[in-house]
Coordinates of C-alpha atoms in Angstrom, one line a residue:
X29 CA 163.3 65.4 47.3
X30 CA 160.3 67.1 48.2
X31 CA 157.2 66.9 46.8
X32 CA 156.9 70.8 46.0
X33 CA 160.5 70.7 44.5
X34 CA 159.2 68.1 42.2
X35 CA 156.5 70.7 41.4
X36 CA 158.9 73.4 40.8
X37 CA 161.0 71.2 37.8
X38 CA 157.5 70.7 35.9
X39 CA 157.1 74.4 36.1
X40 CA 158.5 75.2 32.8
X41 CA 156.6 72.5 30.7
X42 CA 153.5 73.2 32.8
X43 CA 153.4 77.3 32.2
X44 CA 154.0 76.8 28.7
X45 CA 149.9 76.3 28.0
X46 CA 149.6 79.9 29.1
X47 CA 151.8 81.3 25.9
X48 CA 149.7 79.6 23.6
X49 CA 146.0 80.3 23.4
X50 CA 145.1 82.4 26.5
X51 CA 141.2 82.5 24.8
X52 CA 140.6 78.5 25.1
X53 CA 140.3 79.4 29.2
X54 CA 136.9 80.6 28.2
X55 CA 134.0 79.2 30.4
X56 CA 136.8 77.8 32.7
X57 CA 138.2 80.5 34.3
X58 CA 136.2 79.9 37.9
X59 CA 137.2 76.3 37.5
X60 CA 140.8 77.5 36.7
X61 CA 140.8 80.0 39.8
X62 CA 139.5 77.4 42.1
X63 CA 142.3 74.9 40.7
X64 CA 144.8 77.4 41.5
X65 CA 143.2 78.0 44.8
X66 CA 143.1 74.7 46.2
X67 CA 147.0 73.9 45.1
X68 CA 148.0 77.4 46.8
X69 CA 146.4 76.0 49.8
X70 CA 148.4 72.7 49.4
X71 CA 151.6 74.6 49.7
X72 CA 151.0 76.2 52.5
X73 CA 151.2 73.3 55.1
X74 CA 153.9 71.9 53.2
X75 CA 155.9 75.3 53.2
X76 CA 155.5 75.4 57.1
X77 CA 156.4 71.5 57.3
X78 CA 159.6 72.8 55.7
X79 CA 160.0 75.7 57.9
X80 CA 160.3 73.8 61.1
X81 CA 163.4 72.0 60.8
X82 CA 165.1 75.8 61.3
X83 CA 163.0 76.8 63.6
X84 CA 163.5 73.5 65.7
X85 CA 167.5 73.7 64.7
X86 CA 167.4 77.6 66.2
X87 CA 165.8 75.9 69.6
X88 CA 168.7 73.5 69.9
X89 CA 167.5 70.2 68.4
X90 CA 170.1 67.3 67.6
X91 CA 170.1 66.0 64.3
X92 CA 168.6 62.7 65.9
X93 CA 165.6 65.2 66.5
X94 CA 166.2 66.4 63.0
X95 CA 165.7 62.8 62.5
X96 CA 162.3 61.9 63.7
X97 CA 160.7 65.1 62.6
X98 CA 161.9 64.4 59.0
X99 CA 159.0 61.3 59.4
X100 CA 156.6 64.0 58.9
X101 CA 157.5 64.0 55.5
X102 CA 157.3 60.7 54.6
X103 CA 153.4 60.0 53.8
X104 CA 153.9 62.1 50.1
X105 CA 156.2 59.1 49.4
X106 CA 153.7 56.6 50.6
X107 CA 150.5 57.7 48.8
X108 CA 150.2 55.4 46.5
X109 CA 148.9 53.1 49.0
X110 CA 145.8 55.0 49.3
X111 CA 145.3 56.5 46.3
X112 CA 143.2 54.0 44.8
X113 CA 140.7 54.0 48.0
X114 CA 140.2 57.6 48.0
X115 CA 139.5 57.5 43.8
X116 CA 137.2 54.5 44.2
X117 CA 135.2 55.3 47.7
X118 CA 132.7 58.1 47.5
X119 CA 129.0 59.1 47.8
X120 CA 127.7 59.7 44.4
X121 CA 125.4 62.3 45.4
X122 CA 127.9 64.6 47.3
X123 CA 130.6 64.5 44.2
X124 CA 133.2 61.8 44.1
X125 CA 135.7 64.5 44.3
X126 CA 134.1 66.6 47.3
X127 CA 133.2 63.3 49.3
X128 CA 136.8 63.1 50.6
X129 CA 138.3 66.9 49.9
X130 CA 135.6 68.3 52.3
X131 CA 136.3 66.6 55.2
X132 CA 140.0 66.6 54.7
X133 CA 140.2 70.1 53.9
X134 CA 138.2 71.1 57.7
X135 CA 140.8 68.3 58.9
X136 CA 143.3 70.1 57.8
X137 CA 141.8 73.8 58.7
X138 CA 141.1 72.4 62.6
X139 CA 144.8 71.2 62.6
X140 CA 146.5 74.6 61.8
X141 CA 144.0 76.3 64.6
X142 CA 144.7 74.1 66.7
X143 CA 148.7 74.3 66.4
X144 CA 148.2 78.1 66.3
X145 CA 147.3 77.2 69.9
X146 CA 150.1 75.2 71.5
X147 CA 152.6 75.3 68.9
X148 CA 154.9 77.7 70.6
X149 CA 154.8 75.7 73.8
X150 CA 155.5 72.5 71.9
X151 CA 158.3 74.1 70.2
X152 CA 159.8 75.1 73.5
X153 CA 159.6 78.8 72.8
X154 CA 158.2 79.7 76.0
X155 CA 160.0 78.7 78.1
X156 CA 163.3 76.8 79.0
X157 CA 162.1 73.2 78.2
X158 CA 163.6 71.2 75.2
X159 CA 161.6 71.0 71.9
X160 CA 158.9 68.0 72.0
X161 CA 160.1 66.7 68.7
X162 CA 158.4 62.5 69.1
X163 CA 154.8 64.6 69.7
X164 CA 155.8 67.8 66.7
X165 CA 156.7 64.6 64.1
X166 CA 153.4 62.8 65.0
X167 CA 151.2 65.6 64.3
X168 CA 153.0 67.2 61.0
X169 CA 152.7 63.3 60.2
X170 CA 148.8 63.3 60.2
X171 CA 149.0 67.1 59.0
X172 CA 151.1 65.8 55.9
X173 CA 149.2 62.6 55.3
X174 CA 146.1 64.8 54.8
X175 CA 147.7 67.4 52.8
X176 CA 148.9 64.1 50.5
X177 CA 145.2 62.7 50.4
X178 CA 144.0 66.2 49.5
X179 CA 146.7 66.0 46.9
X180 CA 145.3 62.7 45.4
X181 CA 141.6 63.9 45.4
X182 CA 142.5 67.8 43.4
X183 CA 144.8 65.7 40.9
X184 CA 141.9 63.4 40.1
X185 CA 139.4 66.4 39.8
X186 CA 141.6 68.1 37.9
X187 CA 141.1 65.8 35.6
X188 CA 137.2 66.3 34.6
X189 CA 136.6 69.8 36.4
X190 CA 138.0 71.6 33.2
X191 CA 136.6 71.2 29.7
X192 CA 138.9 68.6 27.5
X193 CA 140.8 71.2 25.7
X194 CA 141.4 73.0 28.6
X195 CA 142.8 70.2 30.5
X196 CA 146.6 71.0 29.8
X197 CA 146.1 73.7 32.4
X198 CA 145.5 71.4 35.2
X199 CA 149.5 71.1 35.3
X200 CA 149.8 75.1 35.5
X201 CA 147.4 75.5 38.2
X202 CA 149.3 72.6 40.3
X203 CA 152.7 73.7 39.3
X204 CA 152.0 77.9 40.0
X205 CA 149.2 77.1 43.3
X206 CA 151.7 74.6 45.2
X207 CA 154.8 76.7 44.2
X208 CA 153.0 80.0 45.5
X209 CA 151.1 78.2 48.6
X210 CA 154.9 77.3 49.6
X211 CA 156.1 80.7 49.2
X212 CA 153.8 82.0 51.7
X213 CA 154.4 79.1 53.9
X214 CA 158.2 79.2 53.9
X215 CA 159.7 82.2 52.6
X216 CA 157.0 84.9 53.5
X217 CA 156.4 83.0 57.3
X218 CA 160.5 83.1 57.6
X219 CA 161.0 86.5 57.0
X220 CA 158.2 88.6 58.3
X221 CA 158.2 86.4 61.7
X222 CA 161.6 87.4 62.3
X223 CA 162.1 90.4 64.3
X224 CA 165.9 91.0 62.8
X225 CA 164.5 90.5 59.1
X226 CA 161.4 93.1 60.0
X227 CA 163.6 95.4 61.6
X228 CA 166.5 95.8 59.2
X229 CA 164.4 96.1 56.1
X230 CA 160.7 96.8 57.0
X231 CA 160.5 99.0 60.6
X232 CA 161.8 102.3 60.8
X233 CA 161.9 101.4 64.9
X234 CA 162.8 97.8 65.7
X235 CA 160.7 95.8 67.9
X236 CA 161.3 92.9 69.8
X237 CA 159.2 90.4 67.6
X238 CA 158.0 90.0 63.7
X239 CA 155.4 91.6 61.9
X240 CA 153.5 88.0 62.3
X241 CA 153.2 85.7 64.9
X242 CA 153.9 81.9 64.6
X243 CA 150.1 81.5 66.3
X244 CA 148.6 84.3 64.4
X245 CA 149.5 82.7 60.9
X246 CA 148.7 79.1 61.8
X247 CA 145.1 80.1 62.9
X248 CA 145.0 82.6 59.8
X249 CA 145.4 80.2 57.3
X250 CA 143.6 78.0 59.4
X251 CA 140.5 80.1 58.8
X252 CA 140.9 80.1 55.0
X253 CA 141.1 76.8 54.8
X254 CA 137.1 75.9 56.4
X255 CA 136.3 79.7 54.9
X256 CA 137.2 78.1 51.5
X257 CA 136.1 74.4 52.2
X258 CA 132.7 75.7 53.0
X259 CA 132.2 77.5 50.1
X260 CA 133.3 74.8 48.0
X261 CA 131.0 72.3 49.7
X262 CA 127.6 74.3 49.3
X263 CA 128.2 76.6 46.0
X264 CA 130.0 74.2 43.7
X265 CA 129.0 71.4 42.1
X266 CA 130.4 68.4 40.9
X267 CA 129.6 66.9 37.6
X268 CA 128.8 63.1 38.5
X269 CA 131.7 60.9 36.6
X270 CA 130.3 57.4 37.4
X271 CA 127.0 55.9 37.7
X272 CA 125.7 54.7 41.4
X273 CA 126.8 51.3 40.5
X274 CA 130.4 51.7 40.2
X275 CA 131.7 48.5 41.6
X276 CA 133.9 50.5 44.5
X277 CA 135.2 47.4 46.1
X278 CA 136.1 45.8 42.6
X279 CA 138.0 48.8 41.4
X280 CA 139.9 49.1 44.9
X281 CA 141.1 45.2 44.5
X282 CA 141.9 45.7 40.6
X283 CA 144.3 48.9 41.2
X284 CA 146.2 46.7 43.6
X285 CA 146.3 43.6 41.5
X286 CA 148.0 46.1 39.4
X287 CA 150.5 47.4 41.2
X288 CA 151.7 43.8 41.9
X289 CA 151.5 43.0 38.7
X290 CA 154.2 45.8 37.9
X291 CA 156.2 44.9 40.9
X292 CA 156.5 41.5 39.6
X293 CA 158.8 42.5 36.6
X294 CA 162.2 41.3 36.9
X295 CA 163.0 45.0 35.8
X296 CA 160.9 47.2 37.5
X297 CA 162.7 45.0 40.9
X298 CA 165.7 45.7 39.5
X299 CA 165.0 49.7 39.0
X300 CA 163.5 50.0 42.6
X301 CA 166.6 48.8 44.0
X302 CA 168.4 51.3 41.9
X303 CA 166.0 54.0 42.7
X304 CA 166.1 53.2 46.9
X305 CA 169.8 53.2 46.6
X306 CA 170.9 55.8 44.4
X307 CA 170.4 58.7 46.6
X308 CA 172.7 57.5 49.2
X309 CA 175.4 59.4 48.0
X310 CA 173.6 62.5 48.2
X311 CA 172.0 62.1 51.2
X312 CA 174.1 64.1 54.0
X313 CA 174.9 67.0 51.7
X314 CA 171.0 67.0 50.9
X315 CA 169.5 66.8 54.1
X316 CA 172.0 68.3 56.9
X317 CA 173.4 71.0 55.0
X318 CA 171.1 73.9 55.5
X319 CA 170.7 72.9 59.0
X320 CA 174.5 73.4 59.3
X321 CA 175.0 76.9 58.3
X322 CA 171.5 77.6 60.5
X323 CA 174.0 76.4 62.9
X324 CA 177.3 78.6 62.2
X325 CA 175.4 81.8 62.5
X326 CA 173.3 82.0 59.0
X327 CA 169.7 83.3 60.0
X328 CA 167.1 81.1 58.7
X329 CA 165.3 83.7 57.1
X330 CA 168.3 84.6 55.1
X331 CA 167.9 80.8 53.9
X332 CA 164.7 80.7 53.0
X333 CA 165.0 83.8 50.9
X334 CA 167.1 82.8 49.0
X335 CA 164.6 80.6 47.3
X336 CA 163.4 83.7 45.6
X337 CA 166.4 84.2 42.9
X338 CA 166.3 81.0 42.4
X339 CA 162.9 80.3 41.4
X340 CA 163.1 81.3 37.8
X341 CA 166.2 79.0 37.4
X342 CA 163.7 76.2 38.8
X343 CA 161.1 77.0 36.4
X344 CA 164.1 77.0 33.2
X345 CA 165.9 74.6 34.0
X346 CA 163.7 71.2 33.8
X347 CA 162.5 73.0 29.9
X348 CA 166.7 73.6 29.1
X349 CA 167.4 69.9 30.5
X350 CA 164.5 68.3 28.3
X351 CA 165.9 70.4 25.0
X352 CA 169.6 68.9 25.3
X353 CA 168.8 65.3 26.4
X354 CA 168.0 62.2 24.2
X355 CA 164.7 60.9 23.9
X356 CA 165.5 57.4 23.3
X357 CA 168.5 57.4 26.0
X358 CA 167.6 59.8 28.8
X359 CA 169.8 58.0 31.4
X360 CA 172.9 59.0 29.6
X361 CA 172.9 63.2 30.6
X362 CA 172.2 61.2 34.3
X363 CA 174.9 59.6 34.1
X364 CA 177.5 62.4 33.6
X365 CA 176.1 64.4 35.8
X366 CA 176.1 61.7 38.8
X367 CA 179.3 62.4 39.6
X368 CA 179.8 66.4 39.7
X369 CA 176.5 66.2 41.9
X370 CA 179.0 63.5 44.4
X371 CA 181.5 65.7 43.9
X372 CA 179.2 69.0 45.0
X373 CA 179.3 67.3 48.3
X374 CA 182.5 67.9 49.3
X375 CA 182.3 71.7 48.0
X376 CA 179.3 72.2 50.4
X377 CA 181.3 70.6 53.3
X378 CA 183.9 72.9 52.7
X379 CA 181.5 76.0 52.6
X380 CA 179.8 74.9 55.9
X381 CA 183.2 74.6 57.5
X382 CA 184.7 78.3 56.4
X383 CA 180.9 79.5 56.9
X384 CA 181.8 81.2 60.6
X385 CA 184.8 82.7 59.6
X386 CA 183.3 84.2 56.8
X387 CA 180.7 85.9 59.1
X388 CA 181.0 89.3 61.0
X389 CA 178.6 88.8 63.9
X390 CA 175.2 89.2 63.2
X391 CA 176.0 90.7 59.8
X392 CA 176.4 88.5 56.7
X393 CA 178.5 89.9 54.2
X394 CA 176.9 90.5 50.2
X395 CA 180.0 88.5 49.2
X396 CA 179.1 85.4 51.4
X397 CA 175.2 85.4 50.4
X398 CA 176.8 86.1 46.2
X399 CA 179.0 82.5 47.0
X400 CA 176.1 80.5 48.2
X401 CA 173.6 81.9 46.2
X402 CA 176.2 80.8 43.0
X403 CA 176.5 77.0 45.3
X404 CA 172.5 76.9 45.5
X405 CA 172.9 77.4 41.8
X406 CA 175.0 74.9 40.9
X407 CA 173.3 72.1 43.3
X408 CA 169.9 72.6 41.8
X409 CA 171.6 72.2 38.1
X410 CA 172.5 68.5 39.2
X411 CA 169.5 68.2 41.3
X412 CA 166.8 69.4 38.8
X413 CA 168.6 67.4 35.6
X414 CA 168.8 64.2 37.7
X415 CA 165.4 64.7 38.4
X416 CA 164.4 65.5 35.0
X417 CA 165.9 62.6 33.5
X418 CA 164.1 60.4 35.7
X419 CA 161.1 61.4 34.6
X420 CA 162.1 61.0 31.5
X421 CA 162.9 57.6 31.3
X422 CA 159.8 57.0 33.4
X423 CA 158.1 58.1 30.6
X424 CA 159.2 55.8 28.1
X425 CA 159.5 52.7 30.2
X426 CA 155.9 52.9 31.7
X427 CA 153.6 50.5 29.9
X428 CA 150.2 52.9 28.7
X429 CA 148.0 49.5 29.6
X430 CA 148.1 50.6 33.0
X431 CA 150.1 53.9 32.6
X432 CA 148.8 55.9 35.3
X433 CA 149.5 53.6 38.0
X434 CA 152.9 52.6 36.3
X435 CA 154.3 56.3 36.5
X436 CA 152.8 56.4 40.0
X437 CA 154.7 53.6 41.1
X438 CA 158.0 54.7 39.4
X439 CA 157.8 58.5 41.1
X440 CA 156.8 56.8 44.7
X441 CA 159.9 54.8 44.7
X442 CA 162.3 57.8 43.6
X443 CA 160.6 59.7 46.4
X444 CA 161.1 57.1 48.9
X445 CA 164.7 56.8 47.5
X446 CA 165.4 60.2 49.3
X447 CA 162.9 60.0 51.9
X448 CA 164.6 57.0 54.0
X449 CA 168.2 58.1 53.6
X450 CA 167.1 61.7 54.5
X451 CA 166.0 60.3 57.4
X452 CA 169.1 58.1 57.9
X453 CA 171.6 60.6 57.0
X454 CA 170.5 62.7 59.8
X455 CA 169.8 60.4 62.4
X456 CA 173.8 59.2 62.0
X457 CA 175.1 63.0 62.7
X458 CA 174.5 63.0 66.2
X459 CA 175.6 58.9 66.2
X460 CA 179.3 59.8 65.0
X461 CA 179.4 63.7 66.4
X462 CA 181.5 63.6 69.7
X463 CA 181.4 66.8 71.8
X464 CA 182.6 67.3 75.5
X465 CA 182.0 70.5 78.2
X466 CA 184.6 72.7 78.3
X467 CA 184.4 72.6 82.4
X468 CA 186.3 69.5 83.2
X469 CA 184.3 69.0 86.8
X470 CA 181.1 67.6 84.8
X471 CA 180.6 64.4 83.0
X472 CA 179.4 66.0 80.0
X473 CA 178.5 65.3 76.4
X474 CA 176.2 68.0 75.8
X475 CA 174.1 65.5 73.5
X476 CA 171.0 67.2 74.4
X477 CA 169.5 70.7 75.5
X478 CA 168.9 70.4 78.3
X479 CA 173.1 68.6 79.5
X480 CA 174.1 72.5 76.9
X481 CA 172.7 74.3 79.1
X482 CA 173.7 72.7 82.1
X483 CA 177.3 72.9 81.2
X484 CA 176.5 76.6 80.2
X485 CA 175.3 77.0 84.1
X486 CA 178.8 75.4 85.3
X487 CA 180.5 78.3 83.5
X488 CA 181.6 76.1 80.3
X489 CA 181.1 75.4 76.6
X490 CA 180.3 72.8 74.6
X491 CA 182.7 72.0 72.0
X492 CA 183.2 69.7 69.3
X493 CA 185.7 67.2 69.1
X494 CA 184.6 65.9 66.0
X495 CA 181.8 66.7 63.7
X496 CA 179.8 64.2 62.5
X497 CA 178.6 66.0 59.6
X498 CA 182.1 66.4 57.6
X499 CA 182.4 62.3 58.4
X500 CA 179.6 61.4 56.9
X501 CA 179.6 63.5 54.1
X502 CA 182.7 62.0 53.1
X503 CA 181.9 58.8 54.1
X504 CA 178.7 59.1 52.0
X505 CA 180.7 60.1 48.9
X506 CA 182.8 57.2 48.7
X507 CA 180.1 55.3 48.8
X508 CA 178.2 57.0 46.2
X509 CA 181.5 56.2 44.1
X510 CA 181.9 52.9 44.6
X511 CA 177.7 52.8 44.2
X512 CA 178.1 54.4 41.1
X513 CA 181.3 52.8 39.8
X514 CA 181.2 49.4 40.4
X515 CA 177.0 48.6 40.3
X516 CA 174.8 51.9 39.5
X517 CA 176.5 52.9 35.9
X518 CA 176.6 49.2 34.7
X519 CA 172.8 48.7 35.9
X520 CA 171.4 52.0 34.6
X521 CA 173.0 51.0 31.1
X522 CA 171.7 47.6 31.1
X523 CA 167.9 49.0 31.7
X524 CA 168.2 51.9 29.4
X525 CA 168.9 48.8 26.5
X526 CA 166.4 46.7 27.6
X527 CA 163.5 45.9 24.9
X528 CA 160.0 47.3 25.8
X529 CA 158.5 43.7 26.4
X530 CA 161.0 43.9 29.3
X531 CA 158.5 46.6 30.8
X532 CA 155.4 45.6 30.1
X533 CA 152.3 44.1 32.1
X534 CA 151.6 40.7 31.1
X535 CA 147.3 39.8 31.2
X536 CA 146.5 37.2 32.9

């Protein structure tokens, strides 16, 4: 799961400070508007991150591409590692906060300027050459890895840049910045860069390209981000937190210390295992899905639209989820849902197969768009109350002695849970996908672009013998019900009984 999606199921608990007492923002609002600013910015690279798997599945990428660009993803699961040397390293003069977001946020700005540069060519766009996915994943990688250090530093000034009773809108502004900042990097980038999108509902003449270019909003955002980081590093200041003689190197070694003291808990083992393994299940439907009606003829901008209907389910659901569960046993709504979210897979591998019979060309029929939409709907119902009963039980498990690094922990190893087998799942496609050419003369898998469109010269077709995609997703269930059956259910149960002692950090 991605780290905005996990934003989007706090939405509901984290807008509610904004119904109560809209006068306590008094004397914060410029601290407010800069929170919200900063987060908006945080979505943005993280909502083109996102977009790139469509653009690089319109370009002919195999899922073993897929693959390696979904790396790029993986430092927002691997933060933790870090965090505690970005909130314990800092010059005490220049703000503990701004020491690191400065330079990190001109990283950041430099990056998309310079991939408003060469992007395109990298992509293959230009010309005939396959998409350089290896060099694409290393840079989103670095691009990613800043945008989850620039995370860490706004969470942590989040923290003492508002006034104590004002702090409960630190989860609003991160909730409503990311969730907008991914909007403009995903949904408003899909649509109004493609020409079919612009043309249909926008031009009154069609043109051959969008209203935006892929260049032109890289380096535009690009700008805003050192336009912004400027003005934050010469017009505000920071109030100092710590003395000068904050013991840096002390702190650094005493966050670790605790992290292994945690992981030394016969339970918390046993619920990392259960966390790195219970998304197996999931993990084709997740992750190859989307890229699979991309590839029967659904535009991508039609996908990513659809994210707008379904962002006030996002924001009700985690608040309707939290109402109906229990407090003391917050595994047990899990564990019923578990298996309609298996069973989910199956329905989407059915959908994905009738998908290009269901399609008239280039147009895509209301009915068809009504279906998924309803599918969408359903999936994020498991999705978001899974989710939210994690969290839950996160809650009440962590021990407070060390509680924000507990919870830390617990949410880094869920993430990581879906970050590996994403990974996985679509590396296999391609493993078990057999395809031949059409034109019996050639030797010819068409495993890559470049033997397509050679067999495309010779007069033939590619065409698939069998599709790895509806294998593995069955494959993948089964194995989620025998995970679940047999091992997950009796585990979960055994933890959720467990006394709090079980949990705790013993002092040494």
């Amino acid at each position: 799961m991605s780290e905005v999606r996990r934003r989007q199921q706090h939405s509901a608990e984290s807008l509610t400070p904004l119904m109560v007492d809209i006068s306590n923002i008094r004397g914060d609002e410029w601290n407010i508007a800069l929170l919200l600013l900063l987060y908006l910015l945080q979505g943005i690279p993280l909502g083109l991150a996102a977009a790139l798997p469509m653009i690089l599945q319109n370009r002919g990428a195999s899922f073993k591409q897929q693959a390696a660009f979904s790396f790029a993803t993986w430092p927002f699961s691997l933060k933790l590692f870090w965090a505690p040397i970005v909130d314990s390293i800092y010059l005490t003069r220049f703000g503990r906060r701004k020491t690191w977001l400065v330079p990190i946020q001109l990283a950041i700005g430099c990056f998309l300027v310079f991939l408003s540069y060469h992007l395109e060519t990298w992509l293959g766009i230009e010309g005939t050459d396959e998409p350089q996915v290896v060099l694409l994943s290393a840079i989103f990688f670095l691009l990613n890895f800043l945008v989850a250090t620039q995370d860490i530093v706004v969470d942590g000034w989040a923290l003492t840049l508002l006034r104590r009773e004002n702090i409960e809108y630190a989860s609003t502004c991160n909730s409503a910045g990311q969730i907008a900042g991914y909007f403009f990097g995903y949904v408003i980038f899909m649509a109004l860069e493609s020409a079919e999108f612009c043309n249909t509902y926008i031009r009154n003449e069609p043109k051959p390209q969008g209203i935006i270019s892929m260049p032109g909003f890289f380096y535009f955002w690009g700008i805003v981000y050192l336009i912004v980081t400027g003005l934050v590093a010469f017009i505000k200041r920071e109030v100092q937190e710590y003395s000068s003689n904050t013991p840096t190197v002390t702190t650094i070694i005493h966050s670790y210390k605790q992290l292994l003291q945690i992981l030394k808990l016969p339970s918390i083992q046993l619920l990392s295992l259960v966390l790195l393994t219970s998304k197996v299940g999931f993990a084709a439907c997740d992750s190859v899905t989307g890229l699979k009606l991309t590839e029967g003829g659904v535009p991508k901008e039609k996908l990513a639209l659809l994210a707008v209907p379904l962002l006030p389910l996002q924001i009700i659901l985690p608040l309707v989820v939290s109402k109906i569960s229990s407090r003391r046993r917050p595994l047990n709504l899990l564990l019923k849902v578990f298996p309609y979210r298996l069973m989910f897979n199956i329905i989407a591998a059915i959908f994905v197969f009738i998908t290009p019979a269901m399609l008239v060309g280039s147009n895509i029929p209301s009915y068809y768009i009504t279906v998924l939409l309803v599918l969408l709907a359903l999936q994020q119902v498991t999705v978001t109350t899974m989710f939210v009963q994690w969290m839950a039980f996160f809650a009440v498990i962590s021990d407070p002695v060390v509680g924000g690094t507990y919870m830390t922990l617990l949410n880094t190893l869920n993430n990581l849970g879906g970050t590996w087998t994403t990974t996985t799942a679509l590396a296999l496609v391609d493993f078990i996908t057999f395809k031949s050419c059409s034109n019996a003369t050639l030797q010819n898998d068409c495993s890559s672009q470049l033997l397509k469109m050679e067999c495309e010269k010779a007069g033939g077709s590619c065409e698939i013998q069998l599709d790895g995609y509806y294998l593995e997703t069955l494959l993948l269930t089964m194995v989620g019900f025998v995970w679940f059956k047999l091992w997950g259910q009796k585990i979960l149960l055994s933890l959720q009984s467990r006394p709090m002692d079980a949990w705790k950090v013993r002092s040494r």
